[in-house]
Short mmCIF file of the C-alpha atoms (twelve columns), coordinates in Angstrom:
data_MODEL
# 
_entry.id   MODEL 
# 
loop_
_atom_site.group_PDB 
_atom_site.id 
_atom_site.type_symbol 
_atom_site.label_atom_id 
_atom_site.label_alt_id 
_atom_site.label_comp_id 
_atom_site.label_asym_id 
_atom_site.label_seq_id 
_atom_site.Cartn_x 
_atom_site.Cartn_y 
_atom_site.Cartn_z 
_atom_site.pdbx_PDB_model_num 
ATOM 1   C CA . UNK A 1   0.000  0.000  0.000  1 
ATOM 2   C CA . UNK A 2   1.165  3.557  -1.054 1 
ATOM 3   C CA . UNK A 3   1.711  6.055  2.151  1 
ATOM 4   C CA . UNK A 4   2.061  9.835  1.548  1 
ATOM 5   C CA . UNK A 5   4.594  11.057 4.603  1 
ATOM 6   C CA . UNK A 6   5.792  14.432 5.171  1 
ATOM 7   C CA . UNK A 7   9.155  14.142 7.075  1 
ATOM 8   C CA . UNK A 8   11.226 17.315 7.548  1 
ATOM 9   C CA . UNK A 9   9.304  18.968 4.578  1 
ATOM 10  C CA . UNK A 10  9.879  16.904 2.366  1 
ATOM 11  C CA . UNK A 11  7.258  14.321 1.015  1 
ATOM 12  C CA . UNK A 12  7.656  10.303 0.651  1 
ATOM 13  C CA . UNK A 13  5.678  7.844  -1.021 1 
ATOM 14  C CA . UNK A 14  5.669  4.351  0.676  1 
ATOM 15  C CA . UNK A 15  5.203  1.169  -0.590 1 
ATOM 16  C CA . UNK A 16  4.584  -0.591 3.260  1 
ATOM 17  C CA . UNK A 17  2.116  -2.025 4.946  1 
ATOM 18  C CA . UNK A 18  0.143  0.241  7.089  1 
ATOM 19  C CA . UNK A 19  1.092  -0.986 10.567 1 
ATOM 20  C CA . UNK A 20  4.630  -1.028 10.097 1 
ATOM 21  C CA . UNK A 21  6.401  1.292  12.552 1 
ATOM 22  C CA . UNK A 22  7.277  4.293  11.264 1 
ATOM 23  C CA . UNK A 23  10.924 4.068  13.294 1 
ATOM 24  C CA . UNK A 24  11.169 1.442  10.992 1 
ATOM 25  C CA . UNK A 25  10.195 3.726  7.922  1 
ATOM 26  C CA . UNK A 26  12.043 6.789  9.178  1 
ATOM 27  C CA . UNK A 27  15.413 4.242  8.846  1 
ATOM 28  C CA . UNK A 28  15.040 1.363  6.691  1 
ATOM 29  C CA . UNK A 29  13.049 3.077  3.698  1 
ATOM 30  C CA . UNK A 30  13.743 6.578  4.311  1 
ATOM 31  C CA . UNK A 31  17.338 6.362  4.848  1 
ATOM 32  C CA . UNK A 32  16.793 9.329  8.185  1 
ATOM 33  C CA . UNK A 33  19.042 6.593  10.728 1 
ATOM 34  C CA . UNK A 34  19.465 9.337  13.709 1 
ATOM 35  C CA . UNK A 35  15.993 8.273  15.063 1 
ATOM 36  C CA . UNK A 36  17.548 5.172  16.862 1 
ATOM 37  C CA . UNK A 37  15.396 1.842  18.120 1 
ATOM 38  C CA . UNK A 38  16.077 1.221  21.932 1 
ATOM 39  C CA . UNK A 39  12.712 -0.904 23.610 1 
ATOM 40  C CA . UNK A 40  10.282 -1.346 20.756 1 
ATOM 41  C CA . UNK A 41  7.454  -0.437 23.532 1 
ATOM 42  C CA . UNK A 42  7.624  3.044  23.966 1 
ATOM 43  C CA . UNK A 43  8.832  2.987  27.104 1 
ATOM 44  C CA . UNK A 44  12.372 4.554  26.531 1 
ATOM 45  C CA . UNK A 45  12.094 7.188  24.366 1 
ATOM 46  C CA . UNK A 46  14.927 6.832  21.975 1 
ATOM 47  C CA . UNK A 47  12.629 6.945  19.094 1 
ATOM 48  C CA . UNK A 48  10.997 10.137 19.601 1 
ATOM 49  C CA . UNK A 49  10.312 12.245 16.884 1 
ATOM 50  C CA . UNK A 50  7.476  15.020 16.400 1 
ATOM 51  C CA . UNK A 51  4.093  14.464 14.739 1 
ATOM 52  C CA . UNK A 52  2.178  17.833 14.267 1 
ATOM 53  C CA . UNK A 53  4.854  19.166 16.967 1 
ATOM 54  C CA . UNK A 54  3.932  16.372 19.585 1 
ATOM 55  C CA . UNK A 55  6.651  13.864 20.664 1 
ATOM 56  C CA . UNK A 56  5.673  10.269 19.555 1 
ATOM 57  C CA . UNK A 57  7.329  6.708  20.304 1 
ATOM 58  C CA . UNK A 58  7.861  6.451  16.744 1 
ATOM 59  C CA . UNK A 59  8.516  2.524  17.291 1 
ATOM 60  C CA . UNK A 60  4.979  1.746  18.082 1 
ATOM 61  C CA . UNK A 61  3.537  4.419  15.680 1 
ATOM 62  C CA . UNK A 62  2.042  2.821  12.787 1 
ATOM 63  C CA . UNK A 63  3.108  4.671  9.796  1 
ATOM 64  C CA . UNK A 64  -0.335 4.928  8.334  1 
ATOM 65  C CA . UNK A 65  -1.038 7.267  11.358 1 
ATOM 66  C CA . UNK A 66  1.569  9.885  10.132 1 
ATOM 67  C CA . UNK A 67  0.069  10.178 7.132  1 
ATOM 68  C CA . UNK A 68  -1.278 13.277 6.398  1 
ATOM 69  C CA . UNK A 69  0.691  15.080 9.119  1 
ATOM 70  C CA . UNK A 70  4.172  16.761 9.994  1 
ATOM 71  C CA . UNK A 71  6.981  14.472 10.893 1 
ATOM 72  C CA . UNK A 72  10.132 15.522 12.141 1 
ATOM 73  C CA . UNK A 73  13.599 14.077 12.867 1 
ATOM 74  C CA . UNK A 74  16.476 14.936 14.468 1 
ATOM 75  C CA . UNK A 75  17.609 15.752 11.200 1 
ATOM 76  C CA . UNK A 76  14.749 18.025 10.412 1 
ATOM 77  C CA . UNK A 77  15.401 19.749 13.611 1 
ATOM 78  C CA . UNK A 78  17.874 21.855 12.358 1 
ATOM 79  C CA . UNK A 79  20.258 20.360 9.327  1 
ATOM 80  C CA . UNK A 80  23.378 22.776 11.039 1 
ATOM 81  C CA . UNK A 81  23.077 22.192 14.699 1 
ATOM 82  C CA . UNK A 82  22.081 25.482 15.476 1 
ATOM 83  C CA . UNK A 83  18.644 24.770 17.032 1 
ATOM 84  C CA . UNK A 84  18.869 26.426 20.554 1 
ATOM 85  C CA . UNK A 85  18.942 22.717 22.302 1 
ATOM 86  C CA . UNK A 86  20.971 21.237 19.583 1 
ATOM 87  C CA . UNK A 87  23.397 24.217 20.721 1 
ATOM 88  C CA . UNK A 88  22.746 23.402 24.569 1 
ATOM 89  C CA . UNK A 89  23.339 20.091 24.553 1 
ATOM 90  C CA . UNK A 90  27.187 20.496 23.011 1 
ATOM 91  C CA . UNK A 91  27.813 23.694 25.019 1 
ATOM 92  C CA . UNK A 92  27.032 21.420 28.582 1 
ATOM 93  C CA . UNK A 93  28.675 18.228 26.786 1 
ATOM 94  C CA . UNK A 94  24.990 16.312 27.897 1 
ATOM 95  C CA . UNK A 95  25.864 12.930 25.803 1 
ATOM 96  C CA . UNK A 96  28.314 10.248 26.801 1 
ATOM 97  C CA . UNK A 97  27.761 7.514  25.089 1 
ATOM 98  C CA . UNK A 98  24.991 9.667  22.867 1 
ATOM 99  C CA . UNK A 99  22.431 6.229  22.048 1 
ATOM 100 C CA . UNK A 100 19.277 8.148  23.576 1 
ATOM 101 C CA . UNK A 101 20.498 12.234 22.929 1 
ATOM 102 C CA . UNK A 102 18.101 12.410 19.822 1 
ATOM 103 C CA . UNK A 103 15.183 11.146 21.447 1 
ATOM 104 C CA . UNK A 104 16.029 13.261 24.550 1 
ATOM 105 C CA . UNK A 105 17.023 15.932 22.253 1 
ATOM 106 C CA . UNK A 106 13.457 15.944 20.282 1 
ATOM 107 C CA . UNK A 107 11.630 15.878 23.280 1 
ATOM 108 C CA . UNK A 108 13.118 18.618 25.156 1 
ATOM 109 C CA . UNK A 109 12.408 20.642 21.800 1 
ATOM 110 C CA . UNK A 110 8.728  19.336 22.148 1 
ATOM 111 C CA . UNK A 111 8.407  20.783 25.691 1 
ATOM 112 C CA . UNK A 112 10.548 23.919 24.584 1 
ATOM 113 C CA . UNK A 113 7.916  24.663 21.987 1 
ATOM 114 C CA . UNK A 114 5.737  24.518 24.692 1 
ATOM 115 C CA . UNK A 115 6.661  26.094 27.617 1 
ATOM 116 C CA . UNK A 116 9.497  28.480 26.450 1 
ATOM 117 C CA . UNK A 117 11.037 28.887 30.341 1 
ATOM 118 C CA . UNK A 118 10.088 25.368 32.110 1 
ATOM 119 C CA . UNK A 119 10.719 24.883 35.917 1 
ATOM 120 C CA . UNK A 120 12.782 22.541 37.302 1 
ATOM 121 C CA . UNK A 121 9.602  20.749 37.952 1 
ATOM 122 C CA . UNK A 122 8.196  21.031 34.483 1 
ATOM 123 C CA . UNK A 123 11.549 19.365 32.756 1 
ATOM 124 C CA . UNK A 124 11.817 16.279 34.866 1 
ATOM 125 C CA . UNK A 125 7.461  15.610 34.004 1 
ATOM 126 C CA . UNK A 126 8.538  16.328 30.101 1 
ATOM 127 C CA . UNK A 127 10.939 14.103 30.183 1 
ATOM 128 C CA . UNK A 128 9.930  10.972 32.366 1 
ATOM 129 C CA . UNK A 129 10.097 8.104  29.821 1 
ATOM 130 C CA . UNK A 130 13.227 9.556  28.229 1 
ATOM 131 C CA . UNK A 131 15.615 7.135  29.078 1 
ATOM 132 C CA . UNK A 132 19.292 7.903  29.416 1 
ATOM 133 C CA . UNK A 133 21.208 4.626  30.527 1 
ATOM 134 C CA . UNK A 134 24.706 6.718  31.026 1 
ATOM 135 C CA . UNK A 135 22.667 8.931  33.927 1 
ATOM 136 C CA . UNK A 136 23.150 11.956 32.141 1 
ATOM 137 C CA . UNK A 137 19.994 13.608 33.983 1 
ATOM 138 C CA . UNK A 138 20.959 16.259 35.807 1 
ATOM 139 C CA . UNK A 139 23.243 17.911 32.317 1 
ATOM 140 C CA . UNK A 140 19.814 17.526 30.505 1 
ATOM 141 C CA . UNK A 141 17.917 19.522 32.937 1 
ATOM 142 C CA . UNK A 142 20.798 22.308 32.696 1 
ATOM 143 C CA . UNK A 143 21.077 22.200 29.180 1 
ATOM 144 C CA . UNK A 144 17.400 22.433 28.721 1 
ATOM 145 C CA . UNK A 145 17.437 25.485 31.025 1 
ATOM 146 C CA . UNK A 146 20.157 27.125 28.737 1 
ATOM 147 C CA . UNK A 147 18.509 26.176 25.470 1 
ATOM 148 C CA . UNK A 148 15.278 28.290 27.158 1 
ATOM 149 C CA . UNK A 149 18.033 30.943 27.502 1 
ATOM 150 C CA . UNK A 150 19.631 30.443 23.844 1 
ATOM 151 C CA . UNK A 151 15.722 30.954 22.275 1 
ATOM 152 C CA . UNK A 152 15.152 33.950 23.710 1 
ATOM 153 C CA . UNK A 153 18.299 35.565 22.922 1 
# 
């Protein structure tokens, strides 16, 4: 079955069936591999992208339900880096091993879109589910703070 998608502006037609994932999508037919798999049940967060600006476990997503709407990547975010998180996360060196920053990195743009100066408070509910398996918690929360600060500069 043919899909329309519309993934960083740009459209795709799919040959797939409907339930497939779009994670799977995004990297196998697309050829967009920074949206990584980690669980496969949405419970980690590595595969978050944005639909219609919303932050979605793109491994249980069926790719028929992103037809029709906005989907972006980590590449879509900004193709130079210079997205006010994007710019956050290398000036507080967040990643160590780096597996999860994309998913943490969409989803702090999500709630950044959102609430332009989050509390404390307001991060760590944003980004419960987002998995970081090096610990990296507390240089998310700081970065996210001075990506608040980068955006309104």
């Amino acid at each position: 079955m043919a899909i329309s998608l519309t993934i960083n502006g740009a459209t795709h037609a799919v040959d797939i069936e409907p339930e497939t994932p779009l994670l799977w999508v995004l990297r196998d037919n697309i050829g967009l591999t920074g949206t990584k798999f980690g669980c496969g049940i949405a419970q980690c967060g590595v595969c978050t992208v944005h639909v219609d600006g919303q932050p979605v476990r793109s491994c249980t997503m069926p790719v028929a339900a992103a037809a029709g709407r906005q989907v972006t990547t980590i590449e879509g975010l900004s193709p130079d880096g210079s997205h006010p998180v994007q710019r956050a996360w290398v000036e507080h060196t967040v990643p160590q091993c780096g597996y999860c920053q994309s998913g943490q990195i969409m989803a702090a743009a999500a709630l950044l879109a959102k609430t332009p100066e989050p509390t404390d408070q307001e991060i760590d509910s944003a980004m419960t589910g987002q998995l970081c398996r090096c610990g990296t918690y507390l240089r998310i929360r700081k970065a996210i703070h001075r990506a608040a600060e980068l955006a309104r500069s």
